[in-house]
PDB file of C-alpha atoms in Angstrom:
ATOM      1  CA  UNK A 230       0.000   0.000   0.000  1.00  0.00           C
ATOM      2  CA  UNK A 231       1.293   3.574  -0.989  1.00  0.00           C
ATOM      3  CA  UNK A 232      -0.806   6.320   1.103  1.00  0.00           C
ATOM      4  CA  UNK A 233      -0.484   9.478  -1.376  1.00  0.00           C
ATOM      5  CA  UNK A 234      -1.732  13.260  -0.062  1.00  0.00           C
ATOM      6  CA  UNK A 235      -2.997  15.086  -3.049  1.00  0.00           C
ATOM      7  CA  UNK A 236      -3.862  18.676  -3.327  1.00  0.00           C
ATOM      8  CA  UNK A 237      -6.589  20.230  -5.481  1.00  0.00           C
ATOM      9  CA  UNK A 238      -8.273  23.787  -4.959  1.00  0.00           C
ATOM     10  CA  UNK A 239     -11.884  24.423  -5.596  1.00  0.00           C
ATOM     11  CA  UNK A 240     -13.535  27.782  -6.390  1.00  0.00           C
ATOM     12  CA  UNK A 241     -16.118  27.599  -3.808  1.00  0.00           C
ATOM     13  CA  UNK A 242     -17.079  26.034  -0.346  1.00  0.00           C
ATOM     14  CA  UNK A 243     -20.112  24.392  -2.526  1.00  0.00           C
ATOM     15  CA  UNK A 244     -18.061  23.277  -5.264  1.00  0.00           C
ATOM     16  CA  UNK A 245     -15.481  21.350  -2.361  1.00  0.00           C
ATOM     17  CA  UNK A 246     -17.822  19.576  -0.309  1.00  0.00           C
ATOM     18  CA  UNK A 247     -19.766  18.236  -3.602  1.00  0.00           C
ATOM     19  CA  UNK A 248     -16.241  16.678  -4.682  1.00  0.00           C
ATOM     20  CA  UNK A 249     -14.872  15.826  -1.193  1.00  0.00           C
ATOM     21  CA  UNK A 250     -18.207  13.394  -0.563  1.00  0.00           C
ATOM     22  CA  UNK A 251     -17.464  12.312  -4.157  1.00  0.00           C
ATOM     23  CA  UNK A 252     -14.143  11.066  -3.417  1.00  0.00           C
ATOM     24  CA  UNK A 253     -15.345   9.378   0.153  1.00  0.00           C
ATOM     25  CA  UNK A 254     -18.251   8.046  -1.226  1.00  0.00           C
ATOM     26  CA  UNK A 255     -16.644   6.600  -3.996  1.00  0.00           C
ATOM     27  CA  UNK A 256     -13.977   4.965  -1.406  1.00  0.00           C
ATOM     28  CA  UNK A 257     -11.434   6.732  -3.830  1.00  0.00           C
ATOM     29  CA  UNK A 258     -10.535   8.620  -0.357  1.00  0.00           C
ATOM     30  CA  UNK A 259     -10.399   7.791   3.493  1.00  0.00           C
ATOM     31  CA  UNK A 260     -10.154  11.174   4.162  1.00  0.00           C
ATOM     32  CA  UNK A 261     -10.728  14.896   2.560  1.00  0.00           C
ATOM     33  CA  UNK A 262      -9.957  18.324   4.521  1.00  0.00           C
ATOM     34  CA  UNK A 263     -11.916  21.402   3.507  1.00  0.00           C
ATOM     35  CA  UNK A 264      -9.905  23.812   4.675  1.00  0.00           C
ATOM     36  CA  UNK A 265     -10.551  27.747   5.160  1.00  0.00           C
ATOM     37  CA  UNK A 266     -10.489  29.927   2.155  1.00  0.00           C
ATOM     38  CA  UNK A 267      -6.981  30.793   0.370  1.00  0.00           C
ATOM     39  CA  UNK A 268      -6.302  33.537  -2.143  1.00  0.00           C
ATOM     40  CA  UNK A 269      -4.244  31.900  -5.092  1.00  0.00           C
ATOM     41  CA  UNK A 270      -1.939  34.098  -6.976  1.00  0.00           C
ATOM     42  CA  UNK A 271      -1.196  32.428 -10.311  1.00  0.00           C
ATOM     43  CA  UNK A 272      -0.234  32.945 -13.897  1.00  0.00           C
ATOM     44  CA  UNK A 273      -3.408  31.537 -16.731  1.00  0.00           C
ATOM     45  CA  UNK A 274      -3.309  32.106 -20.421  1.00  0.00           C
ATOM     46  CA  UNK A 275       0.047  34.749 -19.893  1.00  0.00           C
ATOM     47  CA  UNK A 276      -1.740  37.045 -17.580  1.00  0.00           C
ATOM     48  CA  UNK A 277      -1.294  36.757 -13.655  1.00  0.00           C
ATOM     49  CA  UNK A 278      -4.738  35.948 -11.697  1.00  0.00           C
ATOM     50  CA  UNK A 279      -6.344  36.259  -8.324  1.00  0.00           C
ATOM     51  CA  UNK A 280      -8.642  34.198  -7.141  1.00  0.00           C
ATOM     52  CA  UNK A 281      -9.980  32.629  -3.577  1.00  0.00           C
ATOM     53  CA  UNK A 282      -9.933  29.370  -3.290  1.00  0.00           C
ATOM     54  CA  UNK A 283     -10.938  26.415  -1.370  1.00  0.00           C
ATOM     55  CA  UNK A 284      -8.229  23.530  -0.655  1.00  0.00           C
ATOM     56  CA  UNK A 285      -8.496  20.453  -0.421  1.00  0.00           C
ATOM     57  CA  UNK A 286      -6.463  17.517   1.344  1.00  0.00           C
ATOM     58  CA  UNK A 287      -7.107  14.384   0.161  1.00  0.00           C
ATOM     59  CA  UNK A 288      -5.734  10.926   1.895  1.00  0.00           C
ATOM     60  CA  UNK A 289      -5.815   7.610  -0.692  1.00  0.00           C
ATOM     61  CA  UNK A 290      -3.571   5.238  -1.972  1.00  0.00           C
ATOM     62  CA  UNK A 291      -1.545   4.593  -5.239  1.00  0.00           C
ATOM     63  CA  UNK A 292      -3.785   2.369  -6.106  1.00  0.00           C
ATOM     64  CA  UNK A 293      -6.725   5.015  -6.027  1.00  0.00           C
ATOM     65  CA  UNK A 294      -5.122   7.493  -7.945  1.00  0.00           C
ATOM     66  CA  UNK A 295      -6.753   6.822 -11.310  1.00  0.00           C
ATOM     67  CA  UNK A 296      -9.909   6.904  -9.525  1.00  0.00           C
ATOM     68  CA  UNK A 297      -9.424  10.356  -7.789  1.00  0.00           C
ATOM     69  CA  UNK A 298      -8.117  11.524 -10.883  1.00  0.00           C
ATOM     70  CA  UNK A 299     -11.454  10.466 -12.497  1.00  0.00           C
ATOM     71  CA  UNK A 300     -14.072  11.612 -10.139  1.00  0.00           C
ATOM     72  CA  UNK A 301     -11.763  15.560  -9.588  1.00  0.00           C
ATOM     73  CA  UNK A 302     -12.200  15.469 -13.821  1.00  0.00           C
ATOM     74  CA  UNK A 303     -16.150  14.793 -13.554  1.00  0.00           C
ATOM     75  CA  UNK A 304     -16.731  17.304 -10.402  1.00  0.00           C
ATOM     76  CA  UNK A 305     -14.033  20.233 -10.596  1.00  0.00           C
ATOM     77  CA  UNK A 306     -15.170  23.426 -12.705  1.00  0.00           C
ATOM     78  CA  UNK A 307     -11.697  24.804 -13.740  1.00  0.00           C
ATOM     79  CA  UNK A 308     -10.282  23.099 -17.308  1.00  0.00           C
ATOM     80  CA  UNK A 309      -6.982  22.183 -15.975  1.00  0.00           C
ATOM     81  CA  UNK A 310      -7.798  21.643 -11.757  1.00  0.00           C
ATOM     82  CA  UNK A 311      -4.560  21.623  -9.814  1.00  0.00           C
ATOM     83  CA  UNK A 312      -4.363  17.969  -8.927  1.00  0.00           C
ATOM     84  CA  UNK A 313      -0.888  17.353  -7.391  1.00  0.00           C
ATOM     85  CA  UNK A 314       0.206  13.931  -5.192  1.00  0.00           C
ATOM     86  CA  UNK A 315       2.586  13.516  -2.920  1.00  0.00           C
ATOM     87  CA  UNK A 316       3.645  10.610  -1.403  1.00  0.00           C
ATOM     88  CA  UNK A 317       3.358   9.863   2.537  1.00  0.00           C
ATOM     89  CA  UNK A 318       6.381   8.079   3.240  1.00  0.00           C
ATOM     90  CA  UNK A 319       5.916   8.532   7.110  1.00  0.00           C
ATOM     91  CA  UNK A 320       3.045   8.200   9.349  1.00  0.00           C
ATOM     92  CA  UNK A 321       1.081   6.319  12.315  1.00  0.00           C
ATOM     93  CA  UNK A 322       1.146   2.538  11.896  1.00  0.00           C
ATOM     94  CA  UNK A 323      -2.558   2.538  12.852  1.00  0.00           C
ATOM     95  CA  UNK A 324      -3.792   5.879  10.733  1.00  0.00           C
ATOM     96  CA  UNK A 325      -2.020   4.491   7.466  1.00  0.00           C
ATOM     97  CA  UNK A 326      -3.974   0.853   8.299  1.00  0.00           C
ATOM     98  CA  UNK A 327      -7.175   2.748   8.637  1.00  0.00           C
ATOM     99  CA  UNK A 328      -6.529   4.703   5.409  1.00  0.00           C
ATOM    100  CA  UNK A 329      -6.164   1.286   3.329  1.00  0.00           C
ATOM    101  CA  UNK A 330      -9.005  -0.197   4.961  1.00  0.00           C
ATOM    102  CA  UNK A 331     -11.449   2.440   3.812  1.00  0.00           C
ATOM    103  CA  UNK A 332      -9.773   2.317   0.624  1.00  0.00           C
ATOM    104  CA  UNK A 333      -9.073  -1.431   0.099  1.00  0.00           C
ATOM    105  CA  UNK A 334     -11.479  -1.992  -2.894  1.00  0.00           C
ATOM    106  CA  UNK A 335      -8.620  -0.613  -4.974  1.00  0.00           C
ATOM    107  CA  UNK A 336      -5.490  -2.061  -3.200  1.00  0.00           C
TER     108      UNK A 336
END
């Protein structure tokens, strides 16, 4: 089992809780954070944008990736969603159990 934390911003509070009970739903997740509102500073089609955001932590597995990936696609309103994974190559014994038990249909 490979326990990934991927990132994804959403452009309302609306918007993230629609995906983040997508993702648990689906089991493609044990566990999404909707955290407080961000302002995101980036550069789109060569001119630099503002925008608040909504983040997003989300807790799977390698395994679930392609599912995740999926189910953001479907869900996420921007044309290219920030979707970035990173592995978790530390953690709790029992935390990292519980995360591929809720997400053990794909491992």
């Amino acid at each position: 089992m490979e326990p990934l934390l991927i990132l994804t911003n959403l452009p309302d509070q609306e918007a993230a809780e629609k995906l983040a009970r997508a993702l648990i739903e689906a089991r493609a997740a044990a566990c999404v954070n909707v955290l407080a509102a961000c302002r995101s500073i980036y550069r789109w089609q060569g001119a630099v944008e503002t925008a608040d955001e909504i983040p997003l932590l989300i807790r799977t597995t390698a395994a679930c990736y392609p599912q995740v990936e999926a189910i953001v696609r479907a869900h996420h309103p921007y044309d290219v969603p920030e979707l970035i994974a990173t592995p978790i190559t530390h953690g709790l014994p029992a935390y990292l159990d519980w995360l591929a038990t809720e997400t053990e249909t794909h491992d």
